[in-house]
Coordinates of N, CA, C and O in Angstrom, one line a residue:
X1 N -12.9 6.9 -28.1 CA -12.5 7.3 -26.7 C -11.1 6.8 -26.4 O -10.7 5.7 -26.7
X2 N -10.4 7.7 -25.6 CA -8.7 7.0 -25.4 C -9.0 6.4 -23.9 O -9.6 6.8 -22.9
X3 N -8.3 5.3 -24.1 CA -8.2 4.4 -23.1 C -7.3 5.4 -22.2 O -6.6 6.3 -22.6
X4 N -7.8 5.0 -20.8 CA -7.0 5.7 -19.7 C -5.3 5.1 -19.5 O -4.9 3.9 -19.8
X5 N -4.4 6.2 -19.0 CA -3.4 5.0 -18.6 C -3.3 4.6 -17.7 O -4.1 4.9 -16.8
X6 N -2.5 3.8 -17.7 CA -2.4 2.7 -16.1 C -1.4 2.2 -15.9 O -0.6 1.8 -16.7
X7 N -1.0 2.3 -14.0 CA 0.0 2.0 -13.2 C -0.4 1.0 -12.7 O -1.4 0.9 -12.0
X8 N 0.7 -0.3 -13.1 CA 0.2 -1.2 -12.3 C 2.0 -1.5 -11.4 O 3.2 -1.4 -11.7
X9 N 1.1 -1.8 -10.0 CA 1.8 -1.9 -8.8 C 1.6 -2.9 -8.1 O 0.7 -3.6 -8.4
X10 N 2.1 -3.1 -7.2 CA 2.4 -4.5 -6.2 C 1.9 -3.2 -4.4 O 2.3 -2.1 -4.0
X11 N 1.3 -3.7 -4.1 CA 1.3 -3.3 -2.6 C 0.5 -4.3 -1.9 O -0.4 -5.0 -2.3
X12 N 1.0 -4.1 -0.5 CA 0.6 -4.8 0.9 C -0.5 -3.7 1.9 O -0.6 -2.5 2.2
X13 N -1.0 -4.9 2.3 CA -2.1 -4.9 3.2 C -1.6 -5.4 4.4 O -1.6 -6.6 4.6
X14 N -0.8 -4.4 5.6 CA -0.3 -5.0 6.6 C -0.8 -4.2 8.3 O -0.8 -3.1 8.7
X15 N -1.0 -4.9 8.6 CA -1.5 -4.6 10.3 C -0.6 -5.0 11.2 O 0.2 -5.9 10.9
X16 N -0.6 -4.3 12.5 CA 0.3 -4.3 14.0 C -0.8 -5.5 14.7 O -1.8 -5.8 14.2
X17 N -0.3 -5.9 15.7 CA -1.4 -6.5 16.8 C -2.2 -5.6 17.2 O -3.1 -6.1 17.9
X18 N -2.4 -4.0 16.9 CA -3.2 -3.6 17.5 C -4.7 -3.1 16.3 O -5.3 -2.0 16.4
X19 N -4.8 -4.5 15.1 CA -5.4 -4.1 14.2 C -5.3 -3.0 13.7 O -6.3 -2.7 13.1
X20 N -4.4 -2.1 13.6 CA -4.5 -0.8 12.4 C -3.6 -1.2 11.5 O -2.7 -2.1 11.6
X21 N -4.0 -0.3 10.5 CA -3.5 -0.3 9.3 C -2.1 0.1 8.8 O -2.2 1.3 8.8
X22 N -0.9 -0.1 8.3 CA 0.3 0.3 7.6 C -0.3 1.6 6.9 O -1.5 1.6 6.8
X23 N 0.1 2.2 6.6 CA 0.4 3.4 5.4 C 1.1 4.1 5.8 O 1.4 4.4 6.9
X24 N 1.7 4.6 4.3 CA 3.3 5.5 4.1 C 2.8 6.4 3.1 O 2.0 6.3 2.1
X25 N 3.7 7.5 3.8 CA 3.8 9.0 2.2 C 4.8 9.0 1.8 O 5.9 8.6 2.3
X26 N 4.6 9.4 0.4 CA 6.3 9.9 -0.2 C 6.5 10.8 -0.2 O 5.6 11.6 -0.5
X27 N 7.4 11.0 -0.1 CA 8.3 12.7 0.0 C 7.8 13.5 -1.3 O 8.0 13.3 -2.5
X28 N 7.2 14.7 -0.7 CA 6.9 15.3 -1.8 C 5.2 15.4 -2.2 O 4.6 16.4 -2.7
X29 N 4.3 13.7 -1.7 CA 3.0 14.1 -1.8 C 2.1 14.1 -0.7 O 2.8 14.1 0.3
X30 N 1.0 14.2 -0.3 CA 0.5 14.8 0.8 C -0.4 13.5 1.0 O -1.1 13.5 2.0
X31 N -0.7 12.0 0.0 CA -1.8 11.2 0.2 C -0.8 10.1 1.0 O 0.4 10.0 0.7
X32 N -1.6 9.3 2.0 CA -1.2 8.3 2.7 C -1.3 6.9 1.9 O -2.0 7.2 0.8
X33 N -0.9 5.6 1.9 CA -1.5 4.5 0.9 C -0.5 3.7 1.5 O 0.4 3.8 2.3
X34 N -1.3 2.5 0.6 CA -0.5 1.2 1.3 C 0.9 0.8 0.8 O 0.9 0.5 -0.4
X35 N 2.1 0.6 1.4 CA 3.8 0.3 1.2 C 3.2 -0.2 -0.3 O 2.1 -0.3 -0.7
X36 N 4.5 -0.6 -0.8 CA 4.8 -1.5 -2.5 C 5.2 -0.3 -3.5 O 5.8 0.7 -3.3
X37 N 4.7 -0.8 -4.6 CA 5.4 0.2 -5.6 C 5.2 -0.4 -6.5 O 4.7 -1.5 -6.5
X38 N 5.8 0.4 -8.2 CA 5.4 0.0 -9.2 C 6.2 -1.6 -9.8 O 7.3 -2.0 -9.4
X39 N 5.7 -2.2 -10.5 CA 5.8 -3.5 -10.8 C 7.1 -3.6 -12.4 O 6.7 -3.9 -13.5
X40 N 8.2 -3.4 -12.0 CA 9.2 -3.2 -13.5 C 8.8 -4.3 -14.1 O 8.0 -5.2 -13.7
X41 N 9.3 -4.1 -15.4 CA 8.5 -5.3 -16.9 C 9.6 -6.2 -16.4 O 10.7 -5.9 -16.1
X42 N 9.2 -7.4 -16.4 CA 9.6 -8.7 -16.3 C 9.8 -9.5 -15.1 O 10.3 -10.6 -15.2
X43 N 9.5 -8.9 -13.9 CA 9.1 -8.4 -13.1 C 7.6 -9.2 -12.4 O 6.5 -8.7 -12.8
X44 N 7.6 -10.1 -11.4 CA 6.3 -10.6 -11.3 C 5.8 -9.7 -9.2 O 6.6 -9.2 -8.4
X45 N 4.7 -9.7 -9.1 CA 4.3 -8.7 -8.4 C 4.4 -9.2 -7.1 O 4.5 -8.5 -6.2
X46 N 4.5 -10.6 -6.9 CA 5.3 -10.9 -5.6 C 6.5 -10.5 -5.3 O 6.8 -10.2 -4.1
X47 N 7.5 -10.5 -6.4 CA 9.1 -10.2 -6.3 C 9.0 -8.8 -6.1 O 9.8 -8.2 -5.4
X48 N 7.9 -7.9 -6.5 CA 8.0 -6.2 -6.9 C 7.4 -5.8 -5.2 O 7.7 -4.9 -4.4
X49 N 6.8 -6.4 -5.3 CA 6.5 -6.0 -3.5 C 7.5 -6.5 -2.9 O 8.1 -5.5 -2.5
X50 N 8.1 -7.6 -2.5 CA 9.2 -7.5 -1.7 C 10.4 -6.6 -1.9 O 10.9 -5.9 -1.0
X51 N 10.8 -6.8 -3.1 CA 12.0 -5.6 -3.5 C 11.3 -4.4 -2.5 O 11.9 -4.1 -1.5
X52 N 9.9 -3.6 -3.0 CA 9.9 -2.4 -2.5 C 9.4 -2.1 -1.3 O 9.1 -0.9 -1.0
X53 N 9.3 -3.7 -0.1 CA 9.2 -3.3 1.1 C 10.4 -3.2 1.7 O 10.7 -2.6 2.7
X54 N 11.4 -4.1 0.7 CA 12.8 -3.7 1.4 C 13.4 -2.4 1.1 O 14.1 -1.9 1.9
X55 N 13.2 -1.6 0.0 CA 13.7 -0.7 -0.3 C 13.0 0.4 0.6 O 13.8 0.8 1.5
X56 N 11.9 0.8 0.6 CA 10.8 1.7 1.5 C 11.0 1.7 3.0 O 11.2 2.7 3.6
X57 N 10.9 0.5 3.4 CA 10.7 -0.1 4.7 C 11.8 -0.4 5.1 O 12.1 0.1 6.2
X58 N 12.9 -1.3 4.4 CA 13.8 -2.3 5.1 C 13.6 -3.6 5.9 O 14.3 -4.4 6.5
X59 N 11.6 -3.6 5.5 CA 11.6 -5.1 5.8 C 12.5 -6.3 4.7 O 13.1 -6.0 3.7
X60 N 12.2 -7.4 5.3 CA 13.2 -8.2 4.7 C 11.6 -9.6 4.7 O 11.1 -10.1 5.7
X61 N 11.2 -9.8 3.5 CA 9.8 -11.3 3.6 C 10.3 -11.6 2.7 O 11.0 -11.1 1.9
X62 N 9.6 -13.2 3.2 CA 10.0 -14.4 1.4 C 8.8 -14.3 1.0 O 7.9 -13.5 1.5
X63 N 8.7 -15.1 0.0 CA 7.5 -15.2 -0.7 C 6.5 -15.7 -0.2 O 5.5 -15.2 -0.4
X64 N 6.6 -16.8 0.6 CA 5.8 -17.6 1.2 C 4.9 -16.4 2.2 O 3.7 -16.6 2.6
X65 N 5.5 -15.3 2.5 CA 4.5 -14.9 3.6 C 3.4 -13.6 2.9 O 2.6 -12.9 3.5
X66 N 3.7 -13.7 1.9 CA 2.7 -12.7 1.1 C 1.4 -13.7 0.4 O 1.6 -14.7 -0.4
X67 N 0.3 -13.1 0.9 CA -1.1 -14.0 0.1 C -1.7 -12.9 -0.4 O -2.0 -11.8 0.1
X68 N -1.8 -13.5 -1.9 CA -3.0 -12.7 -2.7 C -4.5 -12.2 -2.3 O -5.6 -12.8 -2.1
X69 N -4.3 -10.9 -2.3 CA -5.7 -10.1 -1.9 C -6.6 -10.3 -2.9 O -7.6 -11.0 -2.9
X70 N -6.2 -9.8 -4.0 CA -6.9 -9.9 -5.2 C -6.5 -8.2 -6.1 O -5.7 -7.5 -5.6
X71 N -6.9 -7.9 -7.1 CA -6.6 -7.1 -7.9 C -7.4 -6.0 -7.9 O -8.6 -6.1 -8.2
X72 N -6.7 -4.6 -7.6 CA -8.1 -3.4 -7.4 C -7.7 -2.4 -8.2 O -6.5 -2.2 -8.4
X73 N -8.5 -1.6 -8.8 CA -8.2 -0.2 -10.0 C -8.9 0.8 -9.1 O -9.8 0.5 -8.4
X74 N -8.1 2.2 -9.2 CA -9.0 3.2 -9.1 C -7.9 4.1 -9.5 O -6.8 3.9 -9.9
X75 N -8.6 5.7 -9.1 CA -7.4 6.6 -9.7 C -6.4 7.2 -9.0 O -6.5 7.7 -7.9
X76 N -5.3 7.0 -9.8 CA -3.9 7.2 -9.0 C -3.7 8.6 -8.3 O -3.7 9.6 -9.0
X77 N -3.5 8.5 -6.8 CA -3.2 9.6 -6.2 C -2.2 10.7 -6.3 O -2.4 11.9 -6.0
X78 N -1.1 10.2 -6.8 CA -0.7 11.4 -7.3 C 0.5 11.0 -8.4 O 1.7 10.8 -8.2
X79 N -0.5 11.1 -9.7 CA -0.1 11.0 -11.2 C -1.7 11.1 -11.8 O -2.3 10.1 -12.3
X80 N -2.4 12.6 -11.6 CA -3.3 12.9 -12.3 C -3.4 12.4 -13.6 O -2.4 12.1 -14.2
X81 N -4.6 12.3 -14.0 CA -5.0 11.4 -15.4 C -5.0 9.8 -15.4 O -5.8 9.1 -16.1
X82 N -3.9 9.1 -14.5 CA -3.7 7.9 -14.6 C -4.9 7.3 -13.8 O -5.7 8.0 -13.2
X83 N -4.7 5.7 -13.8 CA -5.2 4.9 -13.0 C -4.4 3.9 -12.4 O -3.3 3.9 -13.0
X84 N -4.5 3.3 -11.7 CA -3.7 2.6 -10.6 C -4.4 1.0 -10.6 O -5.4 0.6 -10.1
X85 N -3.7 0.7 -11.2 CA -4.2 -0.8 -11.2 C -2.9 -1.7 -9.8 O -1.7 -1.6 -9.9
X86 N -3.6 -2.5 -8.8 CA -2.8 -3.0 -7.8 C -3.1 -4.3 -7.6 O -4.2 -4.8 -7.5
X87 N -1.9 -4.9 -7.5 CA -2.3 -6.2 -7.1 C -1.7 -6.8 -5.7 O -0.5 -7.1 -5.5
X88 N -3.1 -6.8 -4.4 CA -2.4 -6.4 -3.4 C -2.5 -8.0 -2.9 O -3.1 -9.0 -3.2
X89 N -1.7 -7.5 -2.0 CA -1.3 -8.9 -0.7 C -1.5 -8.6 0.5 O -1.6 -7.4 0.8
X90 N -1.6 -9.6 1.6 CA -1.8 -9.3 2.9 C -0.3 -10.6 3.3 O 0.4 -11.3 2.6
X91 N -0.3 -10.4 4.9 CA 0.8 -11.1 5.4 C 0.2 -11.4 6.6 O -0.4 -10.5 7.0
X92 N 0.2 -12.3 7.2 CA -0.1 -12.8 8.6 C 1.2 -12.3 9.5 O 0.8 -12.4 10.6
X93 N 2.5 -11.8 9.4 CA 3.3 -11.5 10.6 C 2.6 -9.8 10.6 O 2.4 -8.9 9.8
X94 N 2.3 -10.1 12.2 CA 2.1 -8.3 12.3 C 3.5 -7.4 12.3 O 4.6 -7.8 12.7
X95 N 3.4 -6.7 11.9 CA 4.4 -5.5 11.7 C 4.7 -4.7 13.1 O 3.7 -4.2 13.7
X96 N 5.8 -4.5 13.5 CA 6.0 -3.3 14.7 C 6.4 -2.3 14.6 O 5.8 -1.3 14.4
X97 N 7.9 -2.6 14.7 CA 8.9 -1.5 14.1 C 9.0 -1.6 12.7 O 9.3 -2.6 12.0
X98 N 8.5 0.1 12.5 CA 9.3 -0.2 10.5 C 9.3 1.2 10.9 O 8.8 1.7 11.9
X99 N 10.3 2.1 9.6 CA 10.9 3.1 9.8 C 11.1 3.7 8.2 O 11.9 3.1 7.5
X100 N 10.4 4.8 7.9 CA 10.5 4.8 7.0 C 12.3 4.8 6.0 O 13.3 5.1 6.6
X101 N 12.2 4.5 4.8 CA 13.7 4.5 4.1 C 13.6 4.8 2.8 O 12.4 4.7 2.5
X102 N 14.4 5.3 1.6 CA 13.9 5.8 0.2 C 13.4 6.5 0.3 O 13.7 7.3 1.2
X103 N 12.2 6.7 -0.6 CA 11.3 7.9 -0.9 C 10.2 8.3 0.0 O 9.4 9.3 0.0
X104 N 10.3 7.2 0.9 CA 9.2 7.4 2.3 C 9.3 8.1 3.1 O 10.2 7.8 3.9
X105 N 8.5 9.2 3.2 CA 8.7 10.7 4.2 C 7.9 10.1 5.6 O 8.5 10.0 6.7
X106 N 6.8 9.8 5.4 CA 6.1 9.3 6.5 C 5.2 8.1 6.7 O 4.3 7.8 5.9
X107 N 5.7 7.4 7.8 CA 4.6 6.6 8.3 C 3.2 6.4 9.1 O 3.5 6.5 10.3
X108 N 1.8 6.2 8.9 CA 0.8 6.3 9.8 C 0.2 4.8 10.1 O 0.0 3.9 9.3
X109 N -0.1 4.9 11.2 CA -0.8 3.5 11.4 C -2.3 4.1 11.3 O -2.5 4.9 12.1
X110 N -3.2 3.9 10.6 CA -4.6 4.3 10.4 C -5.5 3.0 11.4 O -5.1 1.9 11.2
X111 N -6.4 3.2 12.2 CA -7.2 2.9 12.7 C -8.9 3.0 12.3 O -9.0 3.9 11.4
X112 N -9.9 2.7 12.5 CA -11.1 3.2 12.5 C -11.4 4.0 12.9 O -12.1 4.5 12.1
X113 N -11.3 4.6 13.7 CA -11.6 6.2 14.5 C -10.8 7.4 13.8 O -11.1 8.6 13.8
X114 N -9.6 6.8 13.4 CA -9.2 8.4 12.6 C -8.8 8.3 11.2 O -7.8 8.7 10.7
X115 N -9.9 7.7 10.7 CA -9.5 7.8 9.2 C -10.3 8.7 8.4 O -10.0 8.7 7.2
X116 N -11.3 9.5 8.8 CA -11.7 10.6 8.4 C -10.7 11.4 8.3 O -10.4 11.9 7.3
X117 N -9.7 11.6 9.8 CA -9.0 13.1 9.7 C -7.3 12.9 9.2 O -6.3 13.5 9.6
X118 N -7.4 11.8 7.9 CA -6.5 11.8 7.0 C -6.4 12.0 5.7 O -7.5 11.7 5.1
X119 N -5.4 12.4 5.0 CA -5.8 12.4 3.3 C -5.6 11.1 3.1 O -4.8 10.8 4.0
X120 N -5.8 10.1 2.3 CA -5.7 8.6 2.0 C -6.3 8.8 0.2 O -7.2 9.3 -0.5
X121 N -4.8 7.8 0.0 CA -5.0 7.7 -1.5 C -6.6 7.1 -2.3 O -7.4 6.6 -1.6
X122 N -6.7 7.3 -3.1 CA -8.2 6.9 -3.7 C -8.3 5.3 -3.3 O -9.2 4.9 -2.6
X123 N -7.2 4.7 -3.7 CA -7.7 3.1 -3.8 C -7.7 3.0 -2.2 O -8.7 2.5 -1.8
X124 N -6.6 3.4 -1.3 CA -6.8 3.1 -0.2 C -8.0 3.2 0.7 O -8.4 2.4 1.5
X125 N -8.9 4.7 0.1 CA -10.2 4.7 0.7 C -10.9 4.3 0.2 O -11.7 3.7 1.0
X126 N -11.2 4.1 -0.8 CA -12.0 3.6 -2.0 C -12.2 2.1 -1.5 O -13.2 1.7 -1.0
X127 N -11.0 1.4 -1.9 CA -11.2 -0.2 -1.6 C -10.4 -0.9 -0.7 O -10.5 -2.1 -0.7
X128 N -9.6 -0.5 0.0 CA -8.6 -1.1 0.6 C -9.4 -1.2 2.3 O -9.8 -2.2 2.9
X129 N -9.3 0.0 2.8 CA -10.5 0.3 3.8 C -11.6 -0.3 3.9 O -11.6 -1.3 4.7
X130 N -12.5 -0.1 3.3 CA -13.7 -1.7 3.2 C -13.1 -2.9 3.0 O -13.7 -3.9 3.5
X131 N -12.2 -3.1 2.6 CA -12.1 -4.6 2.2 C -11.6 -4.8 3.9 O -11.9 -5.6 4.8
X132 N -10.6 -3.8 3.9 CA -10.0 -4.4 5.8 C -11.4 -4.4 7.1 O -11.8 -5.3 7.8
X133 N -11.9 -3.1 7.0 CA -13.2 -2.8 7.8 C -14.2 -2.6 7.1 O -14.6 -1.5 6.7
X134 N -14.7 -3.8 6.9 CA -16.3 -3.8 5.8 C -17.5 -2.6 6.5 O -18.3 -1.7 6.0
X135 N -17.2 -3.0 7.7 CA -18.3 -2.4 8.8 C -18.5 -0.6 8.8 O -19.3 0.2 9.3
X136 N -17.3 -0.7 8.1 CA -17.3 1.6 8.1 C -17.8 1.6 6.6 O -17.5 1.0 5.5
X137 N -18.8 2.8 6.9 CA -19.1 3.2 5.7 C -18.7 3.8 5.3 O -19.0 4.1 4.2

C-alpha cells in the first residue's frame, strides 16, 4: 500500500472578543481555513506560523504569545490526494483588525450560527471546529 503524502503546516486558532473564529481563503480556492502555512525544512513551526501570519495577515507576534494546540491530520483541501498534517496554536490576544495580504483573497470571521452556510476546509470542519465548539455537532 503507498503511504499517503503529507503537508505539514503551522496554523492558528484565533478569535475576536466576539468569540468567532479567524479564517482566510486563497486566491484561487474556494475552502475557508485557519491563517499559517506550510512549515519550510529547517524551519520549526512556531517560527513558520509567525513568518506566515506576517506575510498573510501583517500581523506582527513573538513567540511567547502562540500556545500549542496540539497536532491534527486530515485531507488537504485543496492539494487532492494529500494529507495535511498541522501543528496548530491558539493565542490569547483577540484579533480585530487584520486585512488580508499575499495570497489571501478573503477573510471570514465564522461563528456558530453560520458555519453550515460555508465551504471550510476538511481539518477546519473536521477538527478545528469541535475542538473550539465541542457543543456543535
Amino acid at each position: 500500500m503507498l503511504e499517503q503524502k503529507t503537508i505539514h503546516i503551522a496554523a492558528a486558532v484565533m478569535m475576536d472578543d466576539k468569540g468567532r473564529l479567524l479564517l482566510v481563503r486563497k486566491r484561487g480556492t474556494v475552502y475557508f481555513m485557519q491563517p499559517g502555512g506550510k512549515i519550510e525544512p529547517g524551519e520549526d513551526a512556531r517560527s513558520a506560523l509567525i513568518r506566515e501570519l506576517r506575510e498573510e495577515l501583517n500581523l506582527e507576534l513573538s513567540q511567547e504569545e502562540l500556545t500549542p494546540l496540539g497536532e491534527f491530520t486530515d485531507s488537504a483541501a485543496n492539494e487532492p490526494g494529500y494529507l495535511l498534517h498541522a501543528c496548530m496554536f491558539s493565542m490569547e490576544r483577540r484579533i480585530q483588525d487584520v486585512k488580508p495580504a499575499a495570497e489571501i483573497e478573503e477573510i471570514l470571521w465564522l461563528s456558530p450560527s453560520n458555519i453550515s452556510s460555508n465551504q471550510l476546509a476538511p481539518l477546519t470542519l473536521n477538527k478545528i471546529v469541535p475542538h473550539v465548539w465541542p457543543s456543535i455537532p
